[in-house]
């Protein structure tokens, strides 16, 4: 299945005094790309099948530096695991065709009381649309 892809602008403020991209900016790009996926699929708060999500874990892998002066990055989002109440998304940041950063994020479907709940059928279908062929969906 194809991954979701979006292009995000890079701000001068994403870089620190050493002209390296700040760690927090990488996390913000992960969140922005996940939000872009949700918006693209109409899974906004209040929409049928939309759910709150809590980040359980996030693993970051920096493959190459992002050079100062880059004005946009391509982000891809794909699901690598879908369970009953949780799922894992892989976010990749690219400059041209080069992957410079990967994040693996485990998220938990949640209700308004911050308790886990089963992933809704509509949300599951959207996750399945970006499920990688590398792994099988959990039963």
PDB file of C-alpha atoms in Angstrom:
ATOM      1  CA  UNK A   1       0.000   0.000   0.000  1.00  0.00           C
ATOM      2  CA  UNK A   2       1.236   3.533  -0.645  1.00  0.00           C
ATOM      3  CA  UNK A   3       2.370   5.760   2.179  1.00  0.00           C
ATOM      4  CA  UNK A   4       0.753   9.137   2.756  1.00  0.00           C
ATOM      5  CA  UNK A   5       3.039  11.935   1.587  1.00  0.00           C
ATOM      6  CA  UNK A   6       3.081  15.662   2.241  1.00  0.00           C
ATOM      7  CA  UNK A   7       5.477  18.558   1.750  1.00  0.00           C
ATOM      8  CA  UNK A   8       6.062  20.788   4.765  1.00  0.00           C
ATOM      9  CA  UNK A   9       7.772  24.175   4.846  1.00  0.00           C
ATOM     10  CA  UNK A  10      10.955  24.607   6.863  1.00  0.00           C
ATOM     11  CA  UNK A  11      11.253  27.752   8.973  1.00  0.00           C
ATOM     12  CA  UNK A  12      14.476  29.542   9.865  1.00  0.00           C
ATOM     13  CA  UNK A  13      13.448  29.046  13.502  1.00  0.00           C
ATOM     14  CA  UNK A  14      13.695  25.245  13.024  1.00  0.00           C
ATOM     15  CA  UNK A  15      17.464  25.709  13.266  1.00  0.00           C
ATOM     16  CA  UNK A  16      19.466  26.547  16.363  1.00  0.00           C
ATOM     17  CA  UNK A  17      22.496  28.839  16.689  1.00  0.00           C
ATOM     18  CA  UNK A  18      24.770  26.066  15.362  1.00  0.00           C
ATOM     19  CA  UNK A  19      22.660  25.958  12.152  1.00  0.00           C
ATOM     20  CA  UNK A  20      21.570  22.382  12.899  1.00  0.00           C
ATOM     21  CA  UNK A  21      17.872  21.555  12.962  1.00  0.00           C
ATOM     22  CA  UNK A  22      16.628  21.510  16.559  1.00  0.00           C
ATOM     23  CA  UNK A  23      15.484  18.144  17.951  1.00  0.00           C
ATOM     24  CA  UNK A  24      12.091  19.580  18.844  1.00  0.00           C
ATOM     25  CA  UNK A  25      11.597  20.606  15.207  1.00  0.00           C
ATOM     26  CA  UNK A  26      11.959  16.979  14.112  1.00  0.00           C
ATOM     27  CA  UNK A  27       9.190  16.031  16.543  1.00  0.00           C
ATOM     28  CA  UNK A  28       7.031  18.893  15.272  1.00  0.00           C
ATOM     29  CA  UNK A  29       7.454  17.675  11.669  1.00  0.00           C
ATOM     30  CA  UNK A  30       6.321  14.210  12.803  1.00  0.00           C
ATOM     31  CA  UNK A  31       3.221  15.707  14.415  1.00  0.00           C
ATOM     32  CA  UNK A  32       2.509  17.985  11.438  1.00  0.00           C
ATOM     33  CA  UNK A  33       2.730  15.101   8.965  1.00  0.00           C
ATOM     34  CA  UNK A  34       0.425  12.955  11.119  1.00  0.00           C
ATOM     35  CA  UNK A  35      -2.056  15.848  11.333  1.00  0.00           C
ATOM     36  CA  UNK A  36      -1.839  16.350   7.551  1.00  0.00           C
ATOM     37  CA  UNK A  37      -2.748  12.659   7.108  1.00  0.00           C
ATOM     38  CA  UNK A  38      -5.728  12.996   9.462  1.00  0.00           C
ATOM     39  CA  UNK A  39      -6.940  16.181   7.730  1.00  0.00           C
ATOM     40  CA  UNK A  40      -6.535  14.590   4.300  1.00  0.00           C
ATOM     41  CA  UNK A  41      -8.730  11.671   5.399  1.00  0.00           C
ATOM     42  CA  UNK A  42     -11.350  13.853   7.077  1.00  0.00           C
ATOM     43  CA  UNK A  43     -10.537  12.504  10.527  1.00  0.00           C
ATOM     44  CA  UNK A  44     -10.893  15.849  12.253  1.00  0.00           C
ATOM     45  CA  UNK A  45     -12.302  16.106  15.797  1.00  0.00           C
ATOM     46  CA  UNK A  46     -16.026  15.455  15.736  1.00  0.00           C
ATOM     47  CA  UNK A  47     -15.986  13.576  12.416  1.00  0.00           C
ATOM     48  CA  UNK A  48     -17.419  10.073  12.354  1.00  0.00           C
ATOM     49  CA  UNK A  49     -14.693   7.568  13.159  1.00  0.00           C
ATOM     50  CA  UNK A  50     -12.191  10.220  14.304  1.00  0.00           C
ATOM     51  CA  UNK A  51     -10.433   9.404  17.549  1.00  0.00           C
ATOM     52  CA  UNK A  52      -8.148  11.022  20.039  1.00  0.00           C
ATOM     53  CA  UNK A  53      -4.633   9.593  20.020  1.00  0.00           C
ATOM     54  CA  UNK A  54      -2.017   9.526  22.738  1.00  0.00           C
ATOM     55  CA  UNK A  55       1.658   9.023  21.945  1.00  0.00           C
ATOM     56  CA  UNK A  56       2.940   6.013  23.877  1.00  0.00           C
ATOM     57  CA  UNK A  57       6.504   5.939  22.535  1.00  0.00           C
ATOM     58  CA  UNK A  58       8.549   7.705  19.891  1.00  0.00           C
ATOM     59  CA  UNK A  59      11.897   6.466  18.572  1.00  0.00           C
ATOM     60  CA  UNK A  60      13.912   8.908  16.473  1.00  0.00           C
ATOM     61  CA  UNK A  61      16.696   7.974  14.055  1.00  0.00           C
ATOM     62  CA  UNK A  62      18.778  10.757  12.538  1.00  0.00           C
ATOM     63  CA  UNK A  63      20.352   9.501   9.292  1.00  0.00           C
ATOM     64  CA  UNK A  64      21.809  12.760   7.973  1.00  0.00           C
ATOM     65  CA  UNK A  65      21.857  16.442   8.896  1.00  0.00           C
ATOM     66  CA  UNK A  66      19.286  18.821   7.441  1.00  0.00           C
ATOM     67  CA  UNK A  67      21.355  21.613   5.898  1.00  0.00           C
ATOM     68  CA  UNK A  68      20.547  25.206   6.765  1.00  0.00           C
ATOM     69  CA  UNK A  69      18.763  26.855   3.843  1.00  0.00           C
ATOM     70  CA  UNK A  70      16.435  23.954   3.006  1.00  0.00           C
ATOM     71  CA  UNK A  71      12.977  25.465   2.478  1.00  0.00           C
ATOM     72  CA  UNK A  72      10.799  22.350   2.387  1.00  0.00           C
ATOM     73  CA  UNK A  73      10.854  18.693   3.368  1.00  0.00           C
ATOM     74  CA  UNK A  74       8.867  15.729   2.129  1.00  0.00           C
ATOM     75  CA  UNK A  75       7.330  13.625   4.866  1.00  0.00           C
ATOM     76  CA  UNK A  76       5.839  10.164   4.418  1.00  0.00           C
ATOM     77  CA  UNK A  77       3.588   8.426   6.913  1.00  0.00           C
ATOM     78  CA  UNK A  78       2.889   4.692   6.872  1.00  0.00           C
ATOM     79  CA  UNK A  79       1.411   2.241   9.346  1.00  0.00           C
ATOM     80  CA  UNK A  80       3.644  -0.672  10.337  1.00  0.00           C
ATOM     81  CA  UNK A  81       1.343  -2.272  12.912  1.00  0.00           C
ATOM     82  CA  UNK A  82      -2.359  -2.044  13.734  1.00  0.00           C
ATOM     83  CA  UNK A  83      -3.580  -3.651  16.930  1.00  0.00           C
ATOM     84  CA  UNK A  84      -6.914  -3.508  18.761  1.00  0.00           C
ATOM     85  CA  UNK A  85      -6.319  -0.220  20.618  1.00  0.00           C
ATOM     86  CA  UNK A  86      -2.893   0.882  19.405  1.00  0.00           C
ATOM     87  CA  UNK A  87      -0.985   1.296  16.164  1.00  0.00           C
ATOM     88  CA  UNK A  88       2.499   2.196  14.981  1.00  0.00           C
ATOM     89  CA  UNK A  89       3.287   4.848  12.400  1.00  0.00           C
ATOM     90  CA  UNK A  90       6.606   5.301  10.619  1.00  0.00           C
ATOM     91  CA  UNK A  91       7.400   8.862   9.571  1.00  0.00           C
ATOM     92  CA  UNK A  92      10.220   9.494   7.099  1.00  0.00           C
ATOM     93  CA  UNK A  93      11.682  12.894   6.302  1.00  0.00           C
ATOM     94  CA  UNK A  94      13.289  13.293   2.903  1.00  0.00           C
ATOM     95  CA  UNK A  95      15.231  15.953   1.094  1.00  0.00           C
ATOM     96  CA  UNK A  96      14.844  15.095  -2.565  1.00  0.00           C
ATOM     97  CA  UNK A  97      15.244  11.292  -2.542  1.00  0.00           C
ATOM     98  CA  UNK A  98      17.447  11.082   0.550  1.00  0.00           C
ATOM     99  CA  UNK A  99      15.944   9.960   3.872  1.00  0.00           C
ATOM    100  CA  UNK A 100      17.405  12.163   6.597  1.00  0.00           C
ATOM    101  CA  UNK A 101      15.223  11.162   9.538  1.00  0.00           C
ATOM    102  CA  UNK A 102      12.882   8.346  10.580  1.00  0.00           C
ATOM    103  CA  UNK A 103      10.505   8.229  13.544  1.00  0.00           C
ATOM    104  CA  UNK A 104       8.583   5.197  14.791  1.00  0.00           C
ATOM    105  CA  UNK A 105       5.612   6.300  16.888  1.00  0.00           C
ATOM    106  CA  UNK A 106       3.284   4.038  18.867  1.00  0.00           C
ATOM    107  CA  UNK A 107      -0.095   5.690  19.409  1.00  0.00           C
ATOM    108  CA  UNK A 108      -3.066   4.626  21.500  1.00  0.00           C
ATOM    109  CA  UNK A 109      -6.669   5.303  20.485  1.00  0.00           C
ATOM    110  CA  UNK A 110      -8.217   7.157  23.396  1.00  0.00           C
ATOM    111  CA  UNK A 111     -11.507   8.555  24.598  1.00  0.00           C
ATOM    112  CA  UNK A 112     -12.070  11.943  26.224  1.00  0.00           C
ATOM    113  CA  UNK A 113     -11.183  10.500  29.643  1.00  0.00           C
ATOM    114  CA  UNK A 114      -7.694   9.492  28.375  1.00  0.00           C
ATOM    115  CA  UNK A 115      -8.580   5.798  28.493  1.00  0.00           C
ATOM    116  CA  UNK A 116      -7.679   3.480  25.656  1.00  0.00           C
ATOM    117  CA  UNK A 117     -10.461   2.314  23.395  1.00  0.00           C
ATOM    118  CA  UNK A 118     -10.779   0.094  20.363  1.00  0.00           C
ATOM    119  CA  UNK A 119      -9.781   1.651  17.056  1.00  0.00           C
ATOM    120  CA  UNK A 120     -12.965   2.615  15.196  1.00  0.00           C
ATOM    121  CA  UNK A 121     -13.757   0.802  11.919  1.00  0.00           C
ATOM    122  CA  UNK A 122     -13.357   3.980   9.853  1.00  0.00           C
ATOM    123  CA  UNK A 123     -10.060   4.922  11.493  1.00  0.00           C
ATOM    124  CA  UNK A 124      -8.819   1.330  11.056  1.00  0.00           C
ATOM    125  CA  UNK A 125      -9.702   1.470   7.343  1.00  0.00           C
ATOM    126  CA  UNK A 126      -7.678   4.669   6.918  1.00  0.00           C
ATOM    127  CA  UNK A 127      -4.721   3.133   8.752  1.00  0.00           C
ATOM    128  CA  UNK A 128      -4.971   0.011   6.598  1.00  0.00           C
ATOM    129  CA  UNK A 129      -4.765   2.226   3.497  1.00  0.00           C
ATOM    130  CA  UNK A 130      -1.191   3.152   4.515  1.00  0.00           C
ATOM    131  CA  UNK A 131      -0.182  -0.209   6.043  1.00  0.00           C
ATOM    132  CA  UNK A 132       3.218  -1.293   4.734  1.00  0.00           C
ATOM    133  CA  UNK A 133       3.630  -4.592   2.989  1.00  0.00           C
ATOM    134  CA  UNK A 134       6.642  -5.276   5.218  1.00  0.00           C
ATOM    135  CA  UNK A 135       4.452  -6.343   8.142  1.00  0.00           C
ATOM    136  CA  UNK A 136       1.107  -8.001   8.596  1.00  0.00           C
ATOM    137  CA  UNK A 137      -1.794  -6.493  10.483  1.00  0.00           C
ATOM    138  CA  UNK A 138      -2.153  -7.841  14.007  1.00  0.00           C
ATOM    139  CA  UNK A 139      -5.230  -9.880  14.746  1.00  0.00           C
TER     140      UNK A 139
END
